[in-house]
XYZ file of C-alpha atoms in Angstrom:
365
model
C 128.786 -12.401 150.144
C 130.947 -15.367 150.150
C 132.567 -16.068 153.516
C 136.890 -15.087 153.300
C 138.615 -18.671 152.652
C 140.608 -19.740 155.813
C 144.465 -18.895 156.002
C 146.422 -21.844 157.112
C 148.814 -21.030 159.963
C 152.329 -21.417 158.798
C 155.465 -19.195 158.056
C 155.462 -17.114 155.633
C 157.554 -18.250 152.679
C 160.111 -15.019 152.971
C 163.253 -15.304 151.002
C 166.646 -13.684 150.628
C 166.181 -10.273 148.904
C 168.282 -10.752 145.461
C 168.645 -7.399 143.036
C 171.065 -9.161 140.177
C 168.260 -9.383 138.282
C 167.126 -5.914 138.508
C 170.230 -3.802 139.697
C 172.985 -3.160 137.697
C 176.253 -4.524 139.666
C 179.206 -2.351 140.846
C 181.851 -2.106 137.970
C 185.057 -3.509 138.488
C 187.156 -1.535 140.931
C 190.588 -0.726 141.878
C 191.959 1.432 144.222
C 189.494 2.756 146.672
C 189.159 4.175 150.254
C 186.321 3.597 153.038
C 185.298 6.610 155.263
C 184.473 6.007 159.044
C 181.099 5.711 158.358
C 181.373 3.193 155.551
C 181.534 5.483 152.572
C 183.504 4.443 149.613
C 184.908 6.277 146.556
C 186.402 3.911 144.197
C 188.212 4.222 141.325
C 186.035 1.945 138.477
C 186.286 2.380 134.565
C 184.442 5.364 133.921
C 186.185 7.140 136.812
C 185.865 7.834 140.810
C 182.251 5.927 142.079
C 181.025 7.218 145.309
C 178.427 4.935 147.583
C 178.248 3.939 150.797
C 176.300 1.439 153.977
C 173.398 2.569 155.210
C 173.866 2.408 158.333
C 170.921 3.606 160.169
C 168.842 0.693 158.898
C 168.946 -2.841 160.587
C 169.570 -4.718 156.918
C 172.395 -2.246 156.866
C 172.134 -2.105 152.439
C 174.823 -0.538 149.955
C 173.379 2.641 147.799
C 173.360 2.549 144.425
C 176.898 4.316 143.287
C 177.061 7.710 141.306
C 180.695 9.074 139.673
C 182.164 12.395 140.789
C 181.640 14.873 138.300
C 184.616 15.591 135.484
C 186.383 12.563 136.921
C 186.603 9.832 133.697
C 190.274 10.527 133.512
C 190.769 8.795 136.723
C 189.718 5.496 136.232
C 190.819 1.859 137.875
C 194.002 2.099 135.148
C 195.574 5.333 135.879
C 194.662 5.655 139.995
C 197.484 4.434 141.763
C 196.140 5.161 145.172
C 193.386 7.333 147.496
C 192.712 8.844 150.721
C 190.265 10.626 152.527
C 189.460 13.066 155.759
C 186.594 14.444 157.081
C 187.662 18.011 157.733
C 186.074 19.628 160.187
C 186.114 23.439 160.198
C 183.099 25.947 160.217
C 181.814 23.774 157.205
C 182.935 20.234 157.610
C 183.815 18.738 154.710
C 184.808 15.622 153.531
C 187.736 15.583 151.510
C 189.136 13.012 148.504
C 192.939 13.051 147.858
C 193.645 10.957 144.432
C 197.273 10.288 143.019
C 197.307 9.815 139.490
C 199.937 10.048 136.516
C 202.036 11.801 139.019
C 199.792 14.464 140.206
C 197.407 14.969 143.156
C 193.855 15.546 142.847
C 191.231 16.439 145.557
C 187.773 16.921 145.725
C 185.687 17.993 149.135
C 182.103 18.134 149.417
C 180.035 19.532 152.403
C 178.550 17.041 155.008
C 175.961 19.607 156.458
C 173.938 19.290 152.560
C 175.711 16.875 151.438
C 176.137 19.284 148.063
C 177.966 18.576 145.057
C 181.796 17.783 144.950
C 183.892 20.098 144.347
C 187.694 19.938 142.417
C 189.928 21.760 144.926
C 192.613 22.772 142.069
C 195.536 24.014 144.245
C 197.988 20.931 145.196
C 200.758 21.407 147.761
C 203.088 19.159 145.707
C 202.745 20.704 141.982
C 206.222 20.727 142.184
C 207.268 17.377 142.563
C 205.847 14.041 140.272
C 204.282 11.944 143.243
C 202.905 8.045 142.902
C 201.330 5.700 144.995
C 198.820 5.563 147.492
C 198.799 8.540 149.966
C 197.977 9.097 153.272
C 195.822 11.500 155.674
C 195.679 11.585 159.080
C 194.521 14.890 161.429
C 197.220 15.893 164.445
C 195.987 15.366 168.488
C 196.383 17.069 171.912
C 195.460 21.145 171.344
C 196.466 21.678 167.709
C 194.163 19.000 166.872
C 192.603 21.196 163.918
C 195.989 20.972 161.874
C 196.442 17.572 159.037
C 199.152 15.899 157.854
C 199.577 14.736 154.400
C 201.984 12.254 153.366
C 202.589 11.247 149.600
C 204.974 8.748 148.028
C 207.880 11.107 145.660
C 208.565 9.259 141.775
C 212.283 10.027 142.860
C 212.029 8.310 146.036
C 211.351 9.036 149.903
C 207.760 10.438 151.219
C 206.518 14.265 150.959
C 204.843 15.625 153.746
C 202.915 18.669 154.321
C 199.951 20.446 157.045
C 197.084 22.831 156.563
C 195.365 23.527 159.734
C 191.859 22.388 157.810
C 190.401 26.187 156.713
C 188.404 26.028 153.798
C 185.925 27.579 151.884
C 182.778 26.249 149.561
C 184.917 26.939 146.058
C 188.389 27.248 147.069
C 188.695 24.353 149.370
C 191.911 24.147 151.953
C 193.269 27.584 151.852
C 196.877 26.986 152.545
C 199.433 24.292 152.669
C 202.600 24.184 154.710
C 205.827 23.907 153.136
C 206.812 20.318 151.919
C 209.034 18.329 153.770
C 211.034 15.207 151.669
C 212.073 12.364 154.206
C 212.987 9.003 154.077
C 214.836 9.099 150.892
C 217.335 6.211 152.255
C 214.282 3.918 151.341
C 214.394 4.954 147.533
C 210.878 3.992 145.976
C 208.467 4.151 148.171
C 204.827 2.094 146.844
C 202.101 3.149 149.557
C 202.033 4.600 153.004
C 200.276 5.194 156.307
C 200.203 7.970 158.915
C 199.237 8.414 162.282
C 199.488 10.932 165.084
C 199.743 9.743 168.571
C 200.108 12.086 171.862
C 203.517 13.403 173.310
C 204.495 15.395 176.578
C 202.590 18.960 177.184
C 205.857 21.426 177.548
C 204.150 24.491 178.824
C 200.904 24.830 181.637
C 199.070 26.735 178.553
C 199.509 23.422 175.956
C 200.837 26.258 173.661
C 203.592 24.032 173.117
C 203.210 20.258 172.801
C 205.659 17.648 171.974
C 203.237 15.418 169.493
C 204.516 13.021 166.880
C 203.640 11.298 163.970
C 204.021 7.673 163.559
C 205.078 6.641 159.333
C 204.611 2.992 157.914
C 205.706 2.477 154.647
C 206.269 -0.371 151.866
C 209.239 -0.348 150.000
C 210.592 -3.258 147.657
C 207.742 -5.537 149.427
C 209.045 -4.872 152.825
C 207.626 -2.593 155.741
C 209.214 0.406 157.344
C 208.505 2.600 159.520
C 209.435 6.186 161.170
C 208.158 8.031 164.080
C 208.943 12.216 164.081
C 207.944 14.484 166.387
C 205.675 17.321 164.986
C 207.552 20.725 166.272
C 206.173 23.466 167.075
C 207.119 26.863 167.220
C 208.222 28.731 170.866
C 205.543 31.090 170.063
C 202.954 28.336 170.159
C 200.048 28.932 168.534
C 202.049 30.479 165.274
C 203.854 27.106 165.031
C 203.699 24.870 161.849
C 203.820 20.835 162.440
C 206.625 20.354 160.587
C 207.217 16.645 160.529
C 211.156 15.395 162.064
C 211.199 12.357 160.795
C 213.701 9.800 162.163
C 215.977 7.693 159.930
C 213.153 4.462 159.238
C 213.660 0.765 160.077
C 212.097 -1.957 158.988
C 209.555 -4.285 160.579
C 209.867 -7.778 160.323
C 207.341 -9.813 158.883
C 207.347 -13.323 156.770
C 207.527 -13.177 152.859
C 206.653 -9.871 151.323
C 203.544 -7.470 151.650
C 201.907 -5.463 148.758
C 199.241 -3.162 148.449
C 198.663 -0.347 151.439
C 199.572 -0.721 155.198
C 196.544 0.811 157.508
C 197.949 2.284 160.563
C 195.734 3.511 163.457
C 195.831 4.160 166.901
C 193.505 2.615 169.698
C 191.821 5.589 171.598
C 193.862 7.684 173.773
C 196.435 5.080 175.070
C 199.128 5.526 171.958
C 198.731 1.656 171.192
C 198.884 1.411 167.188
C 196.930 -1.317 164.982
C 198.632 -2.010 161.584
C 197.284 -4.160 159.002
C 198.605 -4.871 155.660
C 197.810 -7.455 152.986
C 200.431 -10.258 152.224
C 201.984 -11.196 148.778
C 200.984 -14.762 149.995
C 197.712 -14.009 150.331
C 195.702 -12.834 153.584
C 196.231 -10.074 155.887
C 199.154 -9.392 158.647
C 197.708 -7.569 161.915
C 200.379 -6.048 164.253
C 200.324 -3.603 167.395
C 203.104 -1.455 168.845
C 202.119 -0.537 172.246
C 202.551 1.938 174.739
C 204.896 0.194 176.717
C 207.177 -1.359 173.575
C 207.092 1.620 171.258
C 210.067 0.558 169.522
C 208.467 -2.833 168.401
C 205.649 -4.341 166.325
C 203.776 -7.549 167.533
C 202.179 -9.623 164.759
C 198.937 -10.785 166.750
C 197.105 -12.653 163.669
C 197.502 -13.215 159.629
C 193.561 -13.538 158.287
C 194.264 -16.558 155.961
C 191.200 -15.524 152.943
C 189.619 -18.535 150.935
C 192.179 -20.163 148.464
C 192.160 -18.858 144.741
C 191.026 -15.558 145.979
C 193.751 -13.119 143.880
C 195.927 -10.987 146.132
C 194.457 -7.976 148.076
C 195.408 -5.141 146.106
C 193.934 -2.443 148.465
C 192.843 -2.526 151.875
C 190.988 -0.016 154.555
C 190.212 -0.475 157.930
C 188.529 1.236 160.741
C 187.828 0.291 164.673
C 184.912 1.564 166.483
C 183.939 0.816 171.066
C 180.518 -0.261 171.494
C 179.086 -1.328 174.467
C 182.498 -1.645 175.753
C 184.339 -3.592 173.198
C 186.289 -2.528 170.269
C 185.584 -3.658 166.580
C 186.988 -3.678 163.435
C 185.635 -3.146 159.859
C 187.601 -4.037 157.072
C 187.277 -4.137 153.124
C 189.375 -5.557 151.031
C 189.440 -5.199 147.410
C 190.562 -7.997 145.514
C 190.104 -9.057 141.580
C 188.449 -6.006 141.206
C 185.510 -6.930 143.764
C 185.437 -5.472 147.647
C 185.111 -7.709 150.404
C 183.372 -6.831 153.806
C 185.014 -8.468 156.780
C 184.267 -7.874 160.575
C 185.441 -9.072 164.102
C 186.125 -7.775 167.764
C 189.065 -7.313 169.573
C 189.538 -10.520 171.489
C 192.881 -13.080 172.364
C 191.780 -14.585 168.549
C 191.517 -11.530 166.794
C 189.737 -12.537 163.455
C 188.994 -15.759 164.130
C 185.771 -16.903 162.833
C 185.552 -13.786 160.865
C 183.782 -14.209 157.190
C 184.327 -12.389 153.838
C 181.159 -10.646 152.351
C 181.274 -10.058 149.099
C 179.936 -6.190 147.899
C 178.674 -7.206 144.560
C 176.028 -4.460 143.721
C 173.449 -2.175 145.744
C 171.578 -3.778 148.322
C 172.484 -6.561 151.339
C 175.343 -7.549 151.778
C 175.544 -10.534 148.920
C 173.894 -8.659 146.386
């Protein structure tokens, strides 16, 4: 037997994993939404496209995308906006609200076994034409199982309704509080953002709490926003959240803005984050604090590469690890998603990159 031939000592020759020549890439996509934990349904040609990070591997890869059942009728054409919530009630469940040719859609699916989706066919506005991109956001403080939703009307002004999150594996949410219609002063509304934010505990039980909801909207290319306390009831825990709204102003800002605001609020401290892309190009990134809750700070605009087409759809979430906050954002522009990171510092974005989600796999496909 021949002696094994000698193996110089040298690196490896390891490349850059490339699938384009082997993977189908994502189709083009339009209005989408991004879950906490970097799941994304998307609304592409043949309909809604669900995939998502994987996040418990270091390379940190994008799964191959598969549409939502009975869905080709709401395609990257007729979608005009999404949201979603994870739900959590005896069977968590993540849940997909879709406006299209005037009507709401949802789906849910479990999270336990991750079974198929299902259409939730009830809709709390069947009586009103609705448009543009919705929002979702779940209340705080001791009612914290109850959600608001909060849909742009056809006519003008924003709907809002509650369910306190009960559901079931076929029916979905159970039952929807009546609808308020606010803000009409602002006539068409195009997209809008919700959050919740703490308020003053009334009674030594918490049975009655005075929490609010926080509104940013666009209208004619211009932001607004609203803040409303959620009531409740004297008798506490039979109270609905019914949203008073107070009469919106705007927010100052250079030029116009377009596609969806993101509004969200930093921990437990009432501070709120808004970002929203600019007609210019780029993103605008403001705060309201605690201590100046009756104005918006514009910290940074994230200036993107030129010739990159306008964001047409943006979602954000922030995250604390190891004791400082971070922000994930995607940005969907020219029917292509962008992946953009950074941490909360005195130059927030600042050597921040664009990553370009191009088909399953790392990050540059």
């Amino acid at each position: 037997m021949s002696p094994p031939s000698t193996v110089p000592s040298a690196p490896l020759p390891v490349t850059a994993l490339s699938t384009k020549s082997w993977r189908s890439e994502y189709p083009r996509i339009g209005q989408f939404v991004m879950t906490e934990n970097d799941e994304i349904i998307a609304a592409v040609p043949g309909g809604l496209l669900n995939f998502k990070r994987v996040n418990d591997h270091v390379s940190k890869p994008w799964s191959e995308g598969r549409l939502l059942p009975n869905t080709a009728m709401l395609h990257d054409s007729s979608v005009t906006g999404l949201a979603a919530a994870l739900i959590d009630s005896k069977d968590p469940r993540l849940y997909v609200f879709c406006v299209s040719g005037g009507t709401l859609y949802i789906f849910n699916r479990s999270t336990k076994d991750r079974s198929s989706w299902v259409n939730d066919c009830y809709s709390p506005f069947s009586e009103y034409a609705i448009s543009g991109t919705p929002a979702v956001a779940s209340s705080r403080g001791y009612r914290s199982g109850w959600w608001n939703l909060a849909i742009p009307c056809q006519s003008g002004g924003l709907l809002h309704t509650s369910t306190d999150g009960s559901s079931s594996y076929y029916s979905g949410i159970k039952a929807w509080e009546p609808v308020d219609h606010v803000a009409k002063s602002l006539g068409i509304i195009s997209s809008v953002s919700i959050a919740t934010i703490y308020g003053e505990t009334i009674d030594w039980d918490f049975s009655r709490e005075k929490n609010g909801m926080v509104m940013v909207c666009i209208a004619s290319g211009r932001l607004y926003t609203a803040d409303g306390e959620l009531s409740r009831s004297s008798s506490g825990y039979t109270g609905n959240p019914r949203w008073e709204a107070q009469a919106p102003t705007r927010i100052r800002h250079p030029g116009k803005v377009t596609g969806n605001p993101i509004l969200f609020v930093k921990d437990f401290k009432n501070q709120l984050d808004l970002l929203v892309p600019s007609a210019e190009g780029g993103v605008f990134h403001f705060v309201r604090t605690a201590s100046t809750p009756d104005k918006w700070h514009m910290i940074a605009r994230i200036g993107f590469p030129q010739g990159l087409p306008t964001t047409s759809c943006l979602a954000v979430h922030s995250e604390r690890s190891s004791g400082r906050r971070h922000f994930r954002a995607m940005i969907q522009s020219g029917g292509r998603l962008y992946y953009v990171t950074t941490t909360e510092s005195y130059e927030p974005w600042s050597g921040s990159f664009l990553r370009p989600i191009v088909s399953p796999g790392p990050f540059s496909g």
